Each structure stands twice: as C-alpha cells, then as structure tokens.
Coordinates of C-alpha atoms in Angstrom, one line a residue:
X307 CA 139.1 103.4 106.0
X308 CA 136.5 102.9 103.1
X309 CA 135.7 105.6 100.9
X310 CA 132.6 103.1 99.3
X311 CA 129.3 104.2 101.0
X312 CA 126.3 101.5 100.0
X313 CA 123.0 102.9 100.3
X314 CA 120.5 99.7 100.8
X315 CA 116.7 100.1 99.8
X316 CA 114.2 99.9 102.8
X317 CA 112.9 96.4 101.9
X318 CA 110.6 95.0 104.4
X319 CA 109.2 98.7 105.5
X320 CA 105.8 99.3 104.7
X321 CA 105.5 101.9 103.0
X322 CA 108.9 103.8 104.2
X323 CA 109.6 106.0 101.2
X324 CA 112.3 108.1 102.8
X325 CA 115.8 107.6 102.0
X326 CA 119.0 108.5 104.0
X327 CA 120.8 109.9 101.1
X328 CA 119.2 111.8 98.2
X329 CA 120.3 112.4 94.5
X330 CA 121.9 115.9 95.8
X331 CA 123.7 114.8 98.8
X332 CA 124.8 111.7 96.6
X333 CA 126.1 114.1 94.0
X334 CA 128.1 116.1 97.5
X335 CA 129.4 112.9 98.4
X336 CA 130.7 112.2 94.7
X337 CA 131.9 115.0 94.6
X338 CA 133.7 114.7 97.5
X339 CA 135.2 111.7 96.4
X340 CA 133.3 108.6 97.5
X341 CA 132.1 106.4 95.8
X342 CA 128.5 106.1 96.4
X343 CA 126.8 102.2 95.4
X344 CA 123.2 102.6 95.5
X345 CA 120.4 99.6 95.3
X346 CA 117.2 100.0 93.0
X347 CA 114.4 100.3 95.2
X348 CA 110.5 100.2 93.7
X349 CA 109.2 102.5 96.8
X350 CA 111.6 105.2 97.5
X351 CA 110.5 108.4 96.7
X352 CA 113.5 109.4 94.4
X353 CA 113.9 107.4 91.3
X354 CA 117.2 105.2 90.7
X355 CA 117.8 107.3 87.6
X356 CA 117.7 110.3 89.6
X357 CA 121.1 108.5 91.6
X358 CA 122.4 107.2 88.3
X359 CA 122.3 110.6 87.1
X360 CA 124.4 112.0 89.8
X361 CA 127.3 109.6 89.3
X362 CA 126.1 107.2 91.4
X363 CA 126.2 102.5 90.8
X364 CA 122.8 101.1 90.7
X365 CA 122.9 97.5 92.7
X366 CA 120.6 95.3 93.1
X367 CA 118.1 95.1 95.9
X368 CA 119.2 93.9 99.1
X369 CA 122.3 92.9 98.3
X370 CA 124.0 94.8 101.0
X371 CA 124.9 91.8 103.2
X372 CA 127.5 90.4 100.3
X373 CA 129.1 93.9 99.9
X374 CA 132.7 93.9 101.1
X375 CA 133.6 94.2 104.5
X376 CA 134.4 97.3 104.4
X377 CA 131.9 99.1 102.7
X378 CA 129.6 100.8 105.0
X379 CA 126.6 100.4 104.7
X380 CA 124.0 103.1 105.1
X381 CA 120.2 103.1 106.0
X382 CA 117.1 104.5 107.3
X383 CA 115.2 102.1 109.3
X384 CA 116.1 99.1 111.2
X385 CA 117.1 96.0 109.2
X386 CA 114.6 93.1 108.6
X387 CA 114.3 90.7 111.3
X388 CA 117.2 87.8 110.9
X389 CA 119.6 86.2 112.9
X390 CA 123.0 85.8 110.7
X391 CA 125.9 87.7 112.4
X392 CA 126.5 91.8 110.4
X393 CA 130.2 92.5 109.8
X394 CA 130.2 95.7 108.1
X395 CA 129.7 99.3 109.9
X396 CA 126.0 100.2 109.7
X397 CA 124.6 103.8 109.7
X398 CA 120.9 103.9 110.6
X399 CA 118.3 104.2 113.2
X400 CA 118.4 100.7 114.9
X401 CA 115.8 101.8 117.5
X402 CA 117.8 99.1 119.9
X403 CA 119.2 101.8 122.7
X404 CA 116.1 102.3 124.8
X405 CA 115.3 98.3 125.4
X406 CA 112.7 98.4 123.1
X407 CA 111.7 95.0 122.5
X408 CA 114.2 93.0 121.2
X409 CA 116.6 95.2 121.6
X410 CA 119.4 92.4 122.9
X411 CA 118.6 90.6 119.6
X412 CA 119.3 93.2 117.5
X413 CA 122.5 94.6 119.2
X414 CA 123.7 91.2 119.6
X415 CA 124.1 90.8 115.8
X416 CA 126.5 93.6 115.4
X417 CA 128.9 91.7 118.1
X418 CA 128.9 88.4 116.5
X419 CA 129.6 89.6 113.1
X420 CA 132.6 92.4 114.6
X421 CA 130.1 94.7 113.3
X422 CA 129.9 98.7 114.0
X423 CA 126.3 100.5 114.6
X424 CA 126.4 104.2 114.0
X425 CA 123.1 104.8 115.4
X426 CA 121.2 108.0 113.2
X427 CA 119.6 108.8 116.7
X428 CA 122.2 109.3 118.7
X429 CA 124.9 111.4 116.5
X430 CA 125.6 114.4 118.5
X431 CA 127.5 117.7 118.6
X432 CA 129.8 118.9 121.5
X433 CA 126.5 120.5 123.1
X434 CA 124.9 116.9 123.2
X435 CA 122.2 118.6 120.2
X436 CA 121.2 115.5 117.3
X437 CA 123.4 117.0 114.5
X438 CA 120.0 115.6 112.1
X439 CA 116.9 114.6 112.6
X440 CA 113.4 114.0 111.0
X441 CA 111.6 115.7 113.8
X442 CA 109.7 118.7 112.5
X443 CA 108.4 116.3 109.9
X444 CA 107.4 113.7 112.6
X445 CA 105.8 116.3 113.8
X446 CA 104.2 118.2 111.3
X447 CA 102.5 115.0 109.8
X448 CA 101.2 113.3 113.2
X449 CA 99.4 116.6 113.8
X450 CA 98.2 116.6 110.5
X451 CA 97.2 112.9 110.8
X452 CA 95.8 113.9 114.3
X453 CA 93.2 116.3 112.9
X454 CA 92.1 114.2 109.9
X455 CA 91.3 111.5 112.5
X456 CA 89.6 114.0 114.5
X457 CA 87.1 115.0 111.8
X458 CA 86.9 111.7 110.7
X459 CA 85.8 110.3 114.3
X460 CA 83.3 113.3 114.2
X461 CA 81.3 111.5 110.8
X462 CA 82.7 107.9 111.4
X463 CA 82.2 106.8 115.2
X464 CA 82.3 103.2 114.9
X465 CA 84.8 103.0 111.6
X466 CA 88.5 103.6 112.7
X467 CA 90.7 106.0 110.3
X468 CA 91.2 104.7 107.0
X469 CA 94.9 103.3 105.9
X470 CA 97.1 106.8 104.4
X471 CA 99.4 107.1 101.5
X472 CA 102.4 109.7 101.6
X473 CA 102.0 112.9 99.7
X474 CA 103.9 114.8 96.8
X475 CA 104.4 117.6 98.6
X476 CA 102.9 119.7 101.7
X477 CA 100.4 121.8 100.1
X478 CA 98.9 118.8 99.2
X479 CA 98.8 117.5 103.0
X480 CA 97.7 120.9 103.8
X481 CA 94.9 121.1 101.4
X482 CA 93.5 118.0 102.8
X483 CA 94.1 118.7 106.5
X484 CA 92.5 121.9 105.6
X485 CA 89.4 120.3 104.4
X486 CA 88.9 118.1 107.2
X487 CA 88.9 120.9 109.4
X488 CA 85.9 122.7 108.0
X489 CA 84.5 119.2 108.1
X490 CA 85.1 118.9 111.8
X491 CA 83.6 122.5 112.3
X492 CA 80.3 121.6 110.9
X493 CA 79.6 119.4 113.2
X494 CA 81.3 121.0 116.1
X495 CA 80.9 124.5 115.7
X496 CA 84.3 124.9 116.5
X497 CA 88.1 124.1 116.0
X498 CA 89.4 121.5 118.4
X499 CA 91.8 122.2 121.3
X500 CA 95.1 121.1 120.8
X501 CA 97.9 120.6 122.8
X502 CA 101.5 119.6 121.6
X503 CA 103.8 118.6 124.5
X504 CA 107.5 119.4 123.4
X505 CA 106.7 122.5 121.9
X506 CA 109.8 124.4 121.8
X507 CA 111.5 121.2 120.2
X508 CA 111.8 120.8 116.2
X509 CA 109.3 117.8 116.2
X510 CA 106.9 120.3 118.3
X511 CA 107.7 122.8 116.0
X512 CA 106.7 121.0 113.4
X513 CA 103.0 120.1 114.9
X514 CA 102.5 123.4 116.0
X515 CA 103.3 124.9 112.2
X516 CA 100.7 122.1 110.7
X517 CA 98.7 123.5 113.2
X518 CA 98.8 127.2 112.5
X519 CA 98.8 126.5 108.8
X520 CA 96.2 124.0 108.6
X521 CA 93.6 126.6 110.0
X522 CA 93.2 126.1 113.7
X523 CA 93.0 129.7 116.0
X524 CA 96.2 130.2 117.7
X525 CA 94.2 130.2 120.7
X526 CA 93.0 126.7 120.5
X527 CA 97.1 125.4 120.2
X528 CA 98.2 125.1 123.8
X529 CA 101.9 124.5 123.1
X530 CA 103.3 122.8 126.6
X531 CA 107.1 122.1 127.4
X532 CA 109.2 121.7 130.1
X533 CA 107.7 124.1 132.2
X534 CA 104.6 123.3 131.9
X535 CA 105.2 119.9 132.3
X536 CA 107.5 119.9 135.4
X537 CA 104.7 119.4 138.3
X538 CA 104.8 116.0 136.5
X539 CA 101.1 114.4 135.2
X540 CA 98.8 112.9 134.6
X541 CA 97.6 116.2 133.4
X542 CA 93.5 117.3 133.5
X543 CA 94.6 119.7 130.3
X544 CA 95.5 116.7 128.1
X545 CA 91.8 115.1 128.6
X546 CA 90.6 118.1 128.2
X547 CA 91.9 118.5 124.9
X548 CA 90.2 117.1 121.7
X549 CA 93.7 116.0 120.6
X550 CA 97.2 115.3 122.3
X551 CA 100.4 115.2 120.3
X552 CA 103.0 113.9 122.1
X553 CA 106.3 115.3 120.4
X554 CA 109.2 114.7 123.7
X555 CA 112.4 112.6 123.4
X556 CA 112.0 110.4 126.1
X557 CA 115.5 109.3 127.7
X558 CA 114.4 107.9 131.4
X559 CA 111.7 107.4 133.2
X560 CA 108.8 110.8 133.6
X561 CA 105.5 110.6 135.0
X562 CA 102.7 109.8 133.1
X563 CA 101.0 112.1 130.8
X564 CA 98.4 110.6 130.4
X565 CA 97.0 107.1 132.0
X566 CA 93.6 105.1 132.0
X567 CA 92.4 105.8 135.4
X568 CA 92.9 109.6 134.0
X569 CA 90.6 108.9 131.3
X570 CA 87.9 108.0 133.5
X571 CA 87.4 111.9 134.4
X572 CA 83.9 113.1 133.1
X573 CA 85.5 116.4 131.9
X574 CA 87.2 114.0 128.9
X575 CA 86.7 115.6 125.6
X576 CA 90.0 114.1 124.6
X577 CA 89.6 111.8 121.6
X578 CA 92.9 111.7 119.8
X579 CA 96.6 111.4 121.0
X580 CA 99.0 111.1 118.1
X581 CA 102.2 110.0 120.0
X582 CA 105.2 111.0 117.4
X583 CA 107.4 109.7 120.1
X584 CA 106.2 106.4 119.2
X585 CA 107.9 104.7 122.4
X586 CA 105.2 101.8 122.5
X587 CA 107.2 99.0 123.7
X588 CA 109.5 101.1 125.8
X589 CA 108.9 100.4 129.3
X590 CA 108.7 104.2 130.3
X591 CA 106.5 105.3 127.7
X592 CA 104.4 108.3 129.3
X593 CA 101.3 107.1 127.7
X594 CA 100.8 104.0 128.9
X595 CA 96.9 103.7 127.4
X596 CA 98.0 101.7 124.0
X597 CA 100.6 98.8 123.3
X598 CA 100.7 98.8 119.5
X599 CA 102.7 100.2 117.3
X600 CA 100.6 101.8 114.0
X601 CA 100.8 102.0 110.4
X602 CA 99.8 104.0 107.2
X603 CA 97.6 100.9 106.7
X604 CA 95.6 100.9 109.8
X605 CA 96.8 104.3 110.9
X606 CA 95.2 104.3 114.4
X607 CA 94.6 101.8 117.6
X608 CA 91.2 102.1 119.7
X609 CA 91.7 103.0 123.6
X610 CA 88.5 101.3 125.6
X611 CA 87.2 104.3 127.1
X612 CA 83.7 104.5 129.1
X613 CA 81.7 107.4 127.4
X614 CA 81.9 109.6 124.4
X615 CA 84.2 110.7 122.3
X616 CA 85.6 107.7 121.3
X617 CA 89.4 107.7 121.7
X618 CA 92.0 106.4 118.9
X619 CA 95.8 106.7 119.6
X620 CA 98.6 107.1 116.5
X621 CA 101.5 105.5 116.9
X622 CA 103.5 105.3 113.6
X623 CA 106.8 105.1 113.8
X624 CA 107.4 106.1 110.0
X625 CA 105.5 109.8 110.6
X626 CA 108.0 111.6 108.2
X627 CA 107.2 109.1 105.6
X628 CA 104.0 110.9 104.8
X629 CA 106.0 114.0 103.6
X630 CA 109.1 111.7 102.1
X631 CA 110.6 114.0 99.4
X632 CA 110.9 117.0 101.8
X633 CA 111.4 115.1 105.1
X634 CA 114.4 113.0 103.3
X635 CA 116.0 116.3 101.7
X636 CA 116.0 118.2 105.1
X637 CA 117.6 115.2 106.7
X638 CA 120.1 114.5 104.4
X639 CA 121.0 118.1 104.3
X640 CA 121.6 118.2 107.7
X641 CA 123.3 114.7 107.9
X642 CA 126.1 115.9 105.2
X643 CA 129.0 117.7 106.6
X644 CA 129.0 114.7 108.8
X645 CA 128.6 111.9 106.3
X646 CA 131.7 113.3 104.5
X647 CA 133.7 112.5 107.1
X648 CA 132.9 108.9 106.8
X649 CA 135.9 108.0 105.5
X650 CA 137.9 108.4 109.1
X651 CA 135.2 107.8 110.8
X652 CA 137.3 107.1 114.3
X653 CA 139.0 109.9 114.1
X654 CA 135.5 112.3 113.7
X655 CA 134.4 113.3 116.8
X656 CA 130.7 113.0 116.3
X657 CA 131.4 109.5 114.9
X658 CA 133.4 108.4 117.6
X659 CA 131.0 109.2 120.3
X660 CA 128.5 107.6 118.3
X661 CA 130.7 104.3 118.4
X662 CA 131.6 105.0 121.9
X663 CA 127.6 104.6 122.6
X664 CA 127.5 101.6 120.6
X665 CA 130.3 99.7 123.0
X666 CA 128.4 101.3 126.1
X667 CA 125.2 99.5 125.3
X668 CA 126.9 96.2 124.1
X669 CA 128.3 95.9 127.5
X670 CA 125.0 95.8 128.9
X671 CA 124.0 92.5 126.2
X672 CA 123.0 89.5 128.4
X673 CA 125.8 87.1 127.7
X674 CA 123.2 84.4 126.6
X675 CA 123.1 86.8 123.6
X676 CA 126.7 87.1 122.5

C-alpha cells in the first residue's frame, strides 16, 4: 500500500480554514516515514511555508485528481460538486451516509472510479466511540455564535446577524461573546436561558464551556441529555428558552424537539436555536422549523413566527471553522495514531470498518446511479 498521503486545499468551501493535517502532525507523519504532498492553499489557516518547513512538497491547488492512483488523498470537507468518476482512496467527511441530499450522487462516484471513501465521521474504536472529531469546537462556537445573535436581535430586530469571520484564537471569541452579553443585559436585565441538548457529549461540552466562560450564571445553562430527553418532545423548556443549541448525533429517526405548531405557544421566549447538528436536509432532522443550510456570510435563516421575539435558526455546517487553528490541531491530534497506519490501511481495524461502512452504504445506491 501507498506510503504518499496528498493533502488537497478546501477549494470551493467558503470560508473553511481548517485543515485535516497540520504542520505538526505533518512533521509525525514524516517522521514516521510518509511522504506527505501538500497543495498551496490561500485560506487555510496554517501557511504552506509552515508545511514546507516540516519536510513536507508544496503542489499546486487542486491538483489532487491527477495524483497517482495510489496516493490517498486526504480532506476535510466534501469535494466540489462534479460528475467524473474518483479512483483514489479518499479520507474526509463526505456527509453522504445519512441520505442527505444527493447523497446517491456523491457515493456513486467512488464506485465508478473503483474508488475507497474513508469517511472522517464514521472512524470508530472497538467501543463504537469517533476516534476524532471537531465536536467541542462545533460546539463551543455555535453557542458563541448563538449569544452574539441573541444580543444582536435585542438592538437589531428587523436586520438579521451580520456575515462572521473566524478568529485567531479563543480569547478573542471570548472577548467578543463577552461583550455582547453585557449588551444583551442592558436591555434585558438579565442573562438568557440556555439550553444545550447533548450535554454530556464533546460538542455539548463545548457549548456549555463557551457558556460558562462567556459570562452566563450556571443557573441559566440548562444542560439536557438523554434523560431528559427520553419522554421524547416537542419540549415546552426549549421555547421557553431564549436560545436552543442543538449539539446530538442524530443516527435514526427521534421525535421532534422542537416543531412549528410548538412555536405557536404564548409562553415562547425562544428566539435563537443554533443547530451544530446541522442535519438540514436529513429527513429526520429533529427541528423541522428551517430548510437551509447557513453560512459565515449570512450566518442565520429567519423562522416565520407569530409574535415577539423574532426567531433566527444557525445552521452552519463549518462551526469549527470559526476557531480554525485550535479546532484543526485538536483534530489532527486526535486523528494521528490512526493516520499512521495508513499505509496498511486493510489490515487496521478502525480502517477497515470504516471501508466496511463504505461497501454497506454502496449496496443501498439505486442502480440508475452505478
């Protein structure tokens, strides 16, 4: 098997700044004895010198799909919309497992070309626990996001949330979550109710830390899990909330959270959800009050609501991108011991289930696909 790992730029992601593999974990994989071809990108967060440095082959953009055969080829997000047939094995987040929309389309691909995906999502250990994920960074930005767009509702009724840019670091997030707080409080006289579903999980983690941080009393952070959750919704708590994070990992169908008719009740104080799920198009989505995926550019959707507070849903799919240098480093970190095993992929147990999944959801493709 190939020990050449080719790290492609996120081209065609707005604004995704994250990368798969960092300078350090490029260095471990050196190191290690790969050899590591990485292409220039203008928006990652770590500069190409800072690869070059590490021992690393600076590439052109996007030149992935002429690489040999059997390079694999590693990624963040899902490749760019196309049609001509992939060949090498691909290690990313395809988002293609859930039937998400489109989701035939994108498998199919991997099929026609005799292609591999080694879906990011779905790497597990023997416990069935993600060996990495971005999830307490999901989380702690869409709470922070959550709160800005609380205060900024409180001033700004009529204007939605203005587009975002990722941050240096999180003391600078902080600082500006911070601010919008005491903002909000002005005009409130208090700090607003929130309540994180998926708690006890590391993306819940993560919003409930932004939380604490940020300023608002412990009190005011209901932090809901399964228990709470198990007498199934809608729930009255939610829209009584000022703001719902919805941090779960949705794998089948669950009652609704949160619906219109529930937003009908006069007791709503609810004006934000942030869903870090971000399961829009899935057909199971326990939030079924938005259909549209957001962006740092236009950050939130409006729900029509009868009645004050307005109510604005975020559902960005990129949440860790707002922290990149940290979110991509804690990721990477954790993605390592496994990414050094690349080289006999087959014979790696977390790989092999992962390509074990793969097969399992190609031979669900319609045929008209393949």
């Amino acid at each position: 098997m190939s020990s050449t790992l080719h790290l492609r730029s996120e081209l065609g992601k707005e604004l995704e700044r994250r990368s798969a593999l960092t300078p350090s974990t490029t260095k471990a994989l050196i190191d290690a004895g790969y050899t590591v071809n990485v292409e220039r990108s203008p928006q990652r967060i770590f500069n190409d010198s800072d690869y070059a440095d590490v021992g690393a082959t600076l590439i052109p953009e996007n030149t992935w799909r002429n690489a040999p055969k059997d390079h694999i080829i590693i990624g963040l997000k899902e490749l760019p919309v196309e049609t001509f047939p992939l060949e090498h094995v691909h290690v990313q987040f395809a988002h293609c497992y859930k039937q998400q929309a489109g989701w035939e389309k994108v498998l199919a691909r991997h099929v026609r070309g005799k292609g591999v995906l080694l879906d990011l999502e779905f790497l597990t250990d023997d416990n069935g626990r993600r060996v990495a994920a971005f999830g307490y960074h999901a989380g702690f930005a869409g709470a922070a996001l959550a709160i800005q767009d609380w205060a900024w509702q409180l001033e700004h009724k009529s204007e939605p949330l203005p587009s975002v840019e990722s941050y240096d670091n999180e003391t600078a997030l902080i600082t500006d979550v911070e601010k919008a707080l005491i903002q909000g409080k002005k005009k409130t006289a208090k700090a607003p109710r929130v309540l994180v579903i998926g708690a006890k999980g590391r993306c819940g983690g993560g919003a409930v830390d932004l939380c604490k941080r940020a300023g608002v009393p412990k009190e005011n952070i209901l932090e809901w899990d399964l228990p709470e959750t198990a007498k199934g919704g809608p729930f009255p708590e939610i829209i009584e909330s000022d703001i719902f994070v919805n941090c779960i990992y949705l794998t089948s169908k669950i009652p609704n959270f949160v619906d219109m008719p529930s937003l009908q009740s006069s007791n709503r104080k609810l004006s934000v959800v942030c869903d870090v799920s971000a399961d829009t198009t899935n057909p199971n989505n326990p939030i079924p009050i938005y259909d549209v995926a957001t962006t740092f550019t236009k950050p939130t959707v409006p729900v029509m609501v009868k009645g004050e507070p307005p109510l604005s849903v975020i559902s960005i799919d990129h949440l860790p991108s707002l922290l990149p240098r940290e979110a991509s480093e804690a990721f990477s970190r954790l993605l390592l011991p496994h990414l050094k095993q690349l080289r006999d992929w087959r014979n790696d147990p977390v790989w092999a289930k992962a390509e074990n999944l793969f097969q399992k959801k190609v031979a669900t493709l319609p045929k008209s696909e393949l």
